[in-house]
Coordinates of N, CA and C in Angstrom, one line a residue:
X237 N -28.0 13.9 -19.4 CA -28.4 12.5 -19.7 C -27.9 11.7 -18.5
X238 N -28.7 10.8 -18.0 CA -28.3 10.1 -16.8 C -27.8 8.7 -17.2
X239 N -28.3 8.0 -18.1 CA -28.0 6.7 -18.5 C -28.3 6.4 -19.9
X240 N -27.9 5.1 -20.3 CA -28.2 4.7 -21.7 C -28.1 3.2 -21.8
X241 N -28.7 2.7 -22.8 CA -28.6 1.3 -23.1 C -27.5 1.1 -24.1
X242 N -26.6 0.3 -23.7 CA -25.3 0.1 -24.5 C -25.5 -0.8 -25.7
X243 N -25.1 -0.4 -26.8 CA -25.2 -1.1 -28.1 C -24.2 -2.3 -28.1
X244 N -23.2 -2.3 -27.2 CA -22.2 -3.4 -27.2 C -22.7 -4.6 -26.4
X245 N -23.1 -4.3 -25.1 CA -23.5 -5.3 -24.2 C -25.0 -5.5 -24.0
X246 N -25.8 -4.5 -24.5 CA -27.2 -4.5 -24.4 C -27.7 -4.1 -23.0
X247 N -26.8 -3.8 -22.1 CA -27.2 -3.5 -20.7 C -27.4 -2.0 -20.6
X248 N -28.3 -1.6 -19.6 CA -28.5 -0.2 -19.2 C -27.4 0.2 -18.3
X249 N -26.7 1.3 -18.7 CA -25.6 1.8 -17.8 C -26.3 3.1 -17.1
X250 N -26.2 3.1 -15.8 CA -26.8 4.1 -15.0 C -26.3 5.5 -15.3
X251 N -25.1 5.7 -15.6 CA -24.5 7.0 -15.9 C -23.8 7.0 -17.2
X252 N -23.8 8.1 -17.8 CA -23.0 8.3 -19.0 C -21.8 9.2 -18.7
X253 N -20.6 8.6 -18.6 CA -19.4 9.4 -18.3 C -19.2 10.4 -19.4
X254 N -18.8 11.6 -18.9 CA -18.6 12.8 -19.8 C -17.2 13.2 -19.9
X255 N -16.3 12.5 -19.2 CA -14.9 12.9 -19.2 C -14.0 11.7 -19.2
X256 N -13.0 11.7 -20.1 CA -12.1 10.6 -20.2 C -10.7 11.2 -20.3
X257 N -9.6 10.4 -20.0 CA -8.3 11.0 -20.2 C -7.2 10.0 -20.1
X258 N -6.0 10.6 -20.3 CA -4.8 9.8 -20.2 C -3.9 10.3 -19.0
X259 N -3.3 9.3 -18.4 CA -2.5 9.6 -17.2 C -1.1 10.2 -17.6
X260 N -0.7 9.8 -18.9 CA 0.7 10.3 -19.3 C 0.6 10.6 -20.8
X261 N 1.5 11.5 -21.3 CA 1.6 11.7 -22.7 C 2.0 10.4 -23.4
X262 N 1.6 10.3 -24.7 CA 2.0 9.1 -25.4 C 3.5 8.8 -25.5
X263 N 4.2 9.9 -25.5 CA 5.7 9.8 -25.6 C 6.3 9.1 -24.4
X264 N 5.6 9.2 -23.3 CA 6.1 8.5 -22.0 C 6.3 7.0 -22.3
X265 N 5.4 6.4 -23.1 CA 5.5 5.0 -23.3 C 6.6 4.6 -24.3
X266 N 7.2 5.5 -24.9 CA 8.4 5.2 -25.8 C 9.6 4.9 -25.0
X267 N 9.6 5.3 -23.7 CA 10.7 5.0 -22.8 C 10.5 3.6 -22.1
X268 N 11.5 2.7 -22.2 CA 11.3 1.4 -21.6 C 11.0 1.5 -20.1
X269 N 10.1 0.7 -19.6 CA 9.7 0.8 -18.2 C 10.8 0.8 -17.2
X270 N 11.9 0.1 -17.5 CA 13.0 0.0 -16.6 C 13.8 1.3 -16.6
X271 N 13.6 2.2 -17.6 CA 14.4 3.4 -17.7 C 13.5 4.7 -17.3
X272 N 12.3 4.5 -17.0 CA 11.4 5.6 -16.8 C 11.8 6.4 -15.5
X273 N 12.1 5.7 -14.4 CA 12.4 6.4 -13.2 C 13.6 7.4 -13.4
X274 N 14.6 7.0 -14.2 CA 15.8 7.7 -14.4 C 15.6 8.8 -15.5
X275 N 14.7 8.6 -16.5 CA 14.6 9.5 -17.6 C 13.4 10.5 -17.6
X276 N 12.5 10.2 -16.7 CA 11.2 11.0 -16.7 C 10.9 11.6 -15.4
X277 N 10.6 12.9 -15.4 CA 10.1 13.6 -14.3 C 8.6 14.0 -14.6
X278 N 7.7 13.8 -13.6 CA 6.4 14.2 -13.9 C 5.6 14.4 -12.6
X279 N 4.4 15.1 -12.9 CA 3.4 15.3 -11.8 C 2.1 15.0 -12.6
X280 N 1.0 15.2 -11.9 CA -0.3 15.0 -12.6 C -0.5 16.1 -13.7
X281 N 0.2 17.1 -13.7 CA 0.0 18.3 -14.6 C 1.1 18.5 -15.6
X282 N 2.2 17.9 -15.5 CA 3.3 18.1 -16.4 C 4.2 16.9 -16.5
X283 N 5.0 16.8 -17.5 CA 5.9 15.6 -17.7 C 7.1 16.1 -18.6
X284 N 8.3 15.7 -18.1 CA 9.5 16.0 -18.9 C 10.3 14.7 -19.1
X285 N 10.6 14.5 -20.4 CA 11.3 13.2 -20.8 C 12.7 13.6 -21.2
X286 N 13.7 13.0 -20.6 CA 15.1 13.3 -21.0 C 15.6 14.7 -21.0
X287 N 14.9 15.5 -20.2 CA 15.2 17.0 -20.1 C 15.1 17.7 -21.4
X288 N 14.4 17.1 -22.4 CA 14.3 17.6 -23.7 C 12.9 17.6 -24.3
X289 N 12.0 16.9 -23.8 CA 10.6 16.8 -24.3 C 9.7 17.2 -23.2
X290 N 8.9 18.3 -23.4 CA 8.1 18.9 -22.4 C 6.6 18.8 -22.7
X291 N 5.8 18.4 -21.7 CA 4.4 18.1 -21.9 C 3.6 18.8 -20.7
X292 N 2.4 19.2 -21.1 CA 1.5 19.7 -20.1 C 0.1 19.1 -20.3
X293 N -0.6 18.8 -19.2 CA -1.9 18.2 -19.2 C -2.9 19.3 -19.4
X294 N -3.9 19.1 -20.2 CA -5.0 20.0 -20.4 C -6.3 19.3 -20.7
X295 N -7.3 20.1 -21.0 CA -8.6 19.5 -21.3 C -9.2 20.0 -22.6
X296 N -9.6 19.1 -23.5 CA -10.4 19.4 -24.7 C -11.8 19.4 -24.2
X297 N -12.5 20.5 -24.4 CA -14.0 20.5 -24.1 C -14.8 20.6 -25.4
X298 N -15.8 19.7 -25.4 CA -16.6 19.7 -26.6 C -18.0 19.9 -26.2
X299 N -18.7 21.0 -26.8 CA -20.1 21.2 -26.4 C -21.0 20.1 -26.9
X300 N -22.0 19.8 -26.2 CA -23.0 18.8 -26.5 C -24.3 19.5 -26.9
X301 N -24.8 19.3 -28.1 CA -26.0 19.9 -28.5 C -27.2 19.6 -27.5
X302 N -27.9 20.6 -27.2 CA -29.1 20.4 -26.3 C -28.8 20.1 -24.9
X303 N -27.5 20.4 -24.5 CA -27.1 20.2 -23.1 C -26.2 21.3 -22.6
X304 N -26.2 21.5 -21.3 CA -25.3 22.5 -20.7 C -23.9 21.8 -20.4
X305 N -23.9 20.4 -20.5 CA -22.7 19.7 -20.2 C -21.7 19.7 -21.3
X306 N -20.5 19.5 -21.0 CA -19.4 19.4 -22.0 C -18.9 18.0 -22.0
X307 N -18.5 17.5 -23.1 CA -17.8 16.2 -23.2 C -16.4 16.5 -23.2
X308 N -15.6 15.9 -22.4 CA -14.2 16.3 -22.2 C -13.2 15.1 -22.4
X309 N -12.1 15.5 -22.9 CA -10.9 14.6 -22.9 C -9.8 15.3 -22.2
X310 N -9.2 14.7 -21.1 CA -8.0 15.1 -20.5 C -6.9 14.6 -21.3
X311 N -6.1 15.5 -21.8 CA -5.0 15.2 -22.8 C -3.7 15.8 -22.4
X312 N -2.7 15.4 -23.2 CA -1.4 16.0 -23.0 C -0.9 16.7 -24.3
X313 N -0.3 17.8 -24.2 CA 0.3 18.4 -25.4 C 1.8 18.7 -25.1
X314 N 2.5 18.7 -26.2 CA 3.9 19.1 -26.0 C 4.0 20.6 -26.0
X315 N 5.0 21.1 -25.4 CA 5.3 22.6 -25.4 C 6.8 22.7 -25.7
X316 N 7.1 23.9 -26.3 CA 8.5 24.2 -26.4 C 9.1 24.4 -25.0
X317 N 10.4 24.2 -24.9 CA 11.0 24.4 -23.6 C 10.7 25.7 -23.0
X318 N 10.8 26.8 -23.8 CA 10.5 28.1 -23.3 C 9.1 28.3 -22.8
X319 N 8.1 27.8 -23.5 CA 6.7 27.9 -23.1 C 6.5 27.0 -21.9
X320 N 7.1 25.8 -21.8 CA 7.0 25.0 -20.6 C 7.5 25.7 -19.4
X321 N 8.7 26.3 -19.5 CA 9.3 27.0 -18.3 C 8.4 28.1 -17.9
X322 N 7.9 28.9 -18.9 CA 7.0 30.0 -18.6 C 5.7 29.5 -17.9
X323 N 5.1 28.4 -18.4 CA 3.9 27.9 -17.8 C 4.1 27.5 -16.4
X324 N 5.3 27.0 -16.1 CA 5.6 26.6 -14.7 C 5.9 27.8 -13.8
X325 N 6.5 28.8 -14.4 CA 6.8 30.1 -13.6 C 5.5 30.7 -13.2
X326 N 4.4 30.6 -14.0 CA 3.2 31.3 -13.8 C 2.1 30.3 -13.1
X327 N 2.5 29.1 -12.8 CA 1.5 28.1 -12.4 C 0.7 28.5 -11.3
X328 N 1.2 29.2 -10.3 CA 0.4 29.6 -9.1 C 0.1 31.1 -9.1
X329 N 0.3 31.7 -10.2 CA 0.1 33.2 -10.3 C -1.3 33.5 -10.9
X330 N -2.2 34.2 -10.2 CA -3.5 34.5 -10.7 C -3.4 35.3 -12.0
X331 N -2.4 35.9 -12.3 CA -2.2 36.7 -13.6 C -2.0 35.8 -14.8
X332 N -1.8 34.5 -14.5 CA -1.6 33.5 -15.6 C -2.7 33.5 -16.7
X333 N -3.9 33.9 -16.3 CA -5.0 33.9 -17.2 C -4.8 34.9 -18.3
X334 N -3.8 35.9 -18.2 CA -3.5 36.8 -19.2 C -2.5 36.4 -20.2
X335 N -1.9 35.2 -19.9 CA -0.9 34.6 -20.8 C -1.5 34.3 -22.2
X336 N -0.8 34.6 -23.3 CA -1.3 34.2 -24.6 C -1.2 32.7 -24.6
X337 N -2.0 32.1 -25.5 CA -2.0 30.6 -25.6 C -0.6 30.1 -26.0
X338 N -0.3 28.9 -25.6 CA 1.0 28.3 -25.9 C 0.7 27.3 -27.1
X339 N 1.5 27.3 -28.1 CA 1.3 26.3 -29.2 C 1.8 24.9 -28.7
X340 N 1.2 23.9 -29.1 CA 1.6 22.5 -28.7 C 1.1 21.5 -29.7
X341 N 1.7 20.3 -29.6 CA 1.3 19.2 -30.5 C 0.6 18.2 -29.6
X342 N -0.6 17.8 -29.9 CA -1.3 16.8 -29.1 C -0.6 15.5 -28.9
X343 N -0.5 15.0 -27.7 CA 0.3 13.8 -27.4 C -0.6 12.8 -26.7
X344 N -1.8 12.7 -27.1 CA -2.7 11.7 -26.6 C -3.5 11.1 -27.8
X345 N -3.6 9.8 -27.8 CA -4.5 9.1 -28.8 C -5.9 9.2 -28.2
X346 N -6.8 9.7 -29.0 CA -8.2 9.8 -28.6 C -9.0 8.9 -29.5
X347 N -9.6 7.9 -28.8 CA -10.4 6.9 -29.5 C -11.6 7.5 -30.2
X348 N -12.0 7.0 -31.3 CA -13.1 7.5 -32.0 C -12.8 8.6 -33.0
X349 N -11.5 8.9 -33.1 CA -11.1 10.0 -34.1 C -10.0 9.5 -34.9
X350 N -9.8 10.1 -36.1 CA -8.6 9.7 -36.9 C -7.4 10.1 -36.1
X351 N -6.3 9.7 -36.6 CA -5.0 10.0 -35.9 C -5.0 11.3 -35.2
X352 N -4.8 11.3 -33.9 CA -4.7 12.5 -33.1 C -3.3 12.9 -32.6
X353 N -2.4 12.0 -32.6 CA -1.0 12.3 -32.2 C -0.4 13.3 -33.1
X354 N 0.1 14.3 -32.5 CA 0.9 15.4 -33.2 C 0.0 16.3 -34.1
X355 N -1.3 16.4 -33.7 CA -2.1 17.5 -34.3 C -1.9 18.8 -33.5
X356 N -2.1 19.9 -34.2 CA -1.8 21.2 -33.7 C -2.8 21.6 -32.6
X357 N -2.3 22.3 -31.6 CA -3.2 22.8 -30.5 C -2.7 24.1 -30.0
X358 N -3.6 24.8 -29.3 CA -3.2 25.9 -28.4 C -3.6 25.5 -27.0
X359 N -2.8 25.8 -26.1 CA -3.0 25.6 -24.6 C -3.3 26.9 -24.0
X360 N -4.5 27.0 -23.5 CA -5.0 28.3 -22.8 C -5.0 28.1 -21.3
X361 N -4.2 28.9 -20.6 CA -4.1 28.8 -19.2 C -5.5 29.3 -18.6
X362 N -5.9 28.8 -17.5 CA -7.1 29.1 -16.8 C -6.8 29.6 -15.4
X363 N -7.8 30.0 -14.6 CA -7.5 30.4 -13.3 C -6.8 29.4 -12.5
X364 N -6.0 29.8 -11.5 CA -5.2 28.9 -10.7 C -6.1 27.8 -10.1
X365 N -5.7 26.6 -10.2 CA -6.5 25.4 -9.8 C -7.3 24.8 -10.8
X366 N -7.4 25.4 -12.0 CA -8.2 24.9 -13.1 C -7.3 24.4 -14.2
X367 N -7.5 23.2 -14.7 CA -6.7 22.6 -15.8 C -6.8 23.5 -17.0
X368 N -5.6 23.6 -17.7 CA -5.6 24.4 -19.0 C -6.6 23.9 -20.0
X369 N -7.2 24.8 -20.8 CA -8.1 24.4 -21.9 C -7.3 24.2 -23.1
X370 N -7.5 23.1 -23.8 CA -6.8 22.8 -25.1 C -7.7 23.0 -26.2
X371 N -7.3 23.9 -27.1 CA -8.0 24.2 -28.4 C -7.3 23.5 -29.5
X372 N -8.1 22.6 -30.2 CA -7.5 21.8 -31.3 C -7.6 22.7 -32.5
X373 N -6.5 22.9 -33.2 CA -6.5 23.8 -34.4 C -6.0 23.2 -35.7
X374 N -6.1 21.8 -35.7 CA -5.7 21.1 -36.9 C -6.8 21.3 -37.9
X375 N -6.5 22.0 -39.0 CA -7.5 22.3 -40.0 C -8.1 21.0 -40.6
X376 N -9.4 21.0 -40.6 CA -10.1 19.9 -41.3 C -10.2 18.6 -40.4
X377 N -9.6 18.6 -39.3 CA -9.6 17.4 -38.4 C -11.0 17.3 -37.7
X378 N -11.5 16.1 -37.6 CA -12.8 15.8 -37.0 C -12.9 16.4 -35.6
X379 N -11.8 16.2 -34.8 CA -11.8 16.7 -33.5 C -11.9 18.2 -33.4
X380 N -11.2 18.9 -34.3 CA -11.3 20.4 -34.4 C -12.8 20.8 -34.7
X381 N -13.4 20.1 -35.7 CA -14.8 20.4 -36.0 C -15.7 20.2 -34.9
X382 N -15.5 19.0 -34.2 CA -16.4 18.7 -33.1 C -16.3 19.7 -32.0
X383 N -15.1 20.2 -31.7 CA -14.9 21.2 -30.7 C -15.5 22.5 -31.1
X384 N -15.4 22.9 -32.3 CA -16.0 24.1 -32.8 C -17.5 24.1 -32.9
X385 N -18.0 23.0 -33.4 CA -19.4 22.9 -33.7 C -20.3 22.2 -32.7
X386 N -19.6 21.4 -31.8 CA -20.4 20.6 -30.9 C -20.8 19.3 -31.5
X387 N -21.2 18.4 -30.6 CA -21.6 17.0 -31.0 C -23.0 16.7 -30.4
X388 N -23.6 15.7 -31.0 CA -24.9 15.2 -30.5 C -24.7 14.3 -29.4
X389 N -25.7 14.1 -28.6 CA -25.7 13.1 -27.5 C -25.4 11.7 -28.1
X390 N -25.9 11.4 -29.3 CA -25.7 10.1 -30.0 C -24.2 9.9 -30.2
X391 N -23.5 11.0 -30.6 CA -22.1 10.9 -30.8 C -21.3 10.7 -29.5
X392 N -21.8 11.3 -28.4 CA -21.2 11.1 -27.1 C -21.3 9.6 -26.8
X393 N -22.5 9.0 -27.0 CA -22.7 7.6 -26.7 C -21.8 6.7 -27.6
X394 N -21.7 7.1 -28.9 CA -20.8 6.4 -29.8 C -19.3 6.4 -29.3
X395 N -18.9 7.5 -28.8 CA -17.5 7.7 -28.3 C -17.3 6.9 -27.0
X396 N -18.3 7.0 -26.1 CA -18.2 6.4 -24.8 C -18.3 4.8 -24.8
X397 N -19.2 4.3 -25.6 CA -19.5 2.9 -25.5 C -18.2 2.0 -25.6
X398 N -17.3 2.2 -26.6 CA -16.1 1.3 -26.6 C -15.2 1.5 -25.4
X399 N -15.2 2.6 -24.8 CA -14.4 2.9 -23.6 C -14.9 2.2 -22.4
X400 N -16.1 1.8 -22.4 CA -16.7 1.1 -21.2 C -16.5 -0.4 -21.3
X401 N -16.0 -0.9 -22.4 CA -15.9 -2.3 -22.6 C -14.4 -2.7 -22.9

């Protein structure tokens, strides 16, 4: 789908964005801005707060009915210290695709869904250079169901519209 007429502003938008995301895990914002440089280490792919809270960036992919495209959320999940260290050890190793999934807690608020902070996930490593895939495993949660069953293009537009305004 190339464009759509927005129900909020009434204008035609040339493109329908299919991927949104967060630059930092939600927990990052619990640290006062003046303390972040001292307490937080991060890159675009990982974040460590107070040498005690470990996060990795990944992507939730949602199939779209009648389309080959996926609707994506770039998100952050927490990992245990051991899994975080292991993920970093294998970061540049092509064999990382054989790693079992890492359990994590979602650390990104996703608009258009009921509370998403701290819902259960699995983080699946992908080939080197590809963002990990996040599988939502919170039983009965709308995001879990959408990821498993896919969503309509109308639902994509419903999710995207408020993010454009």
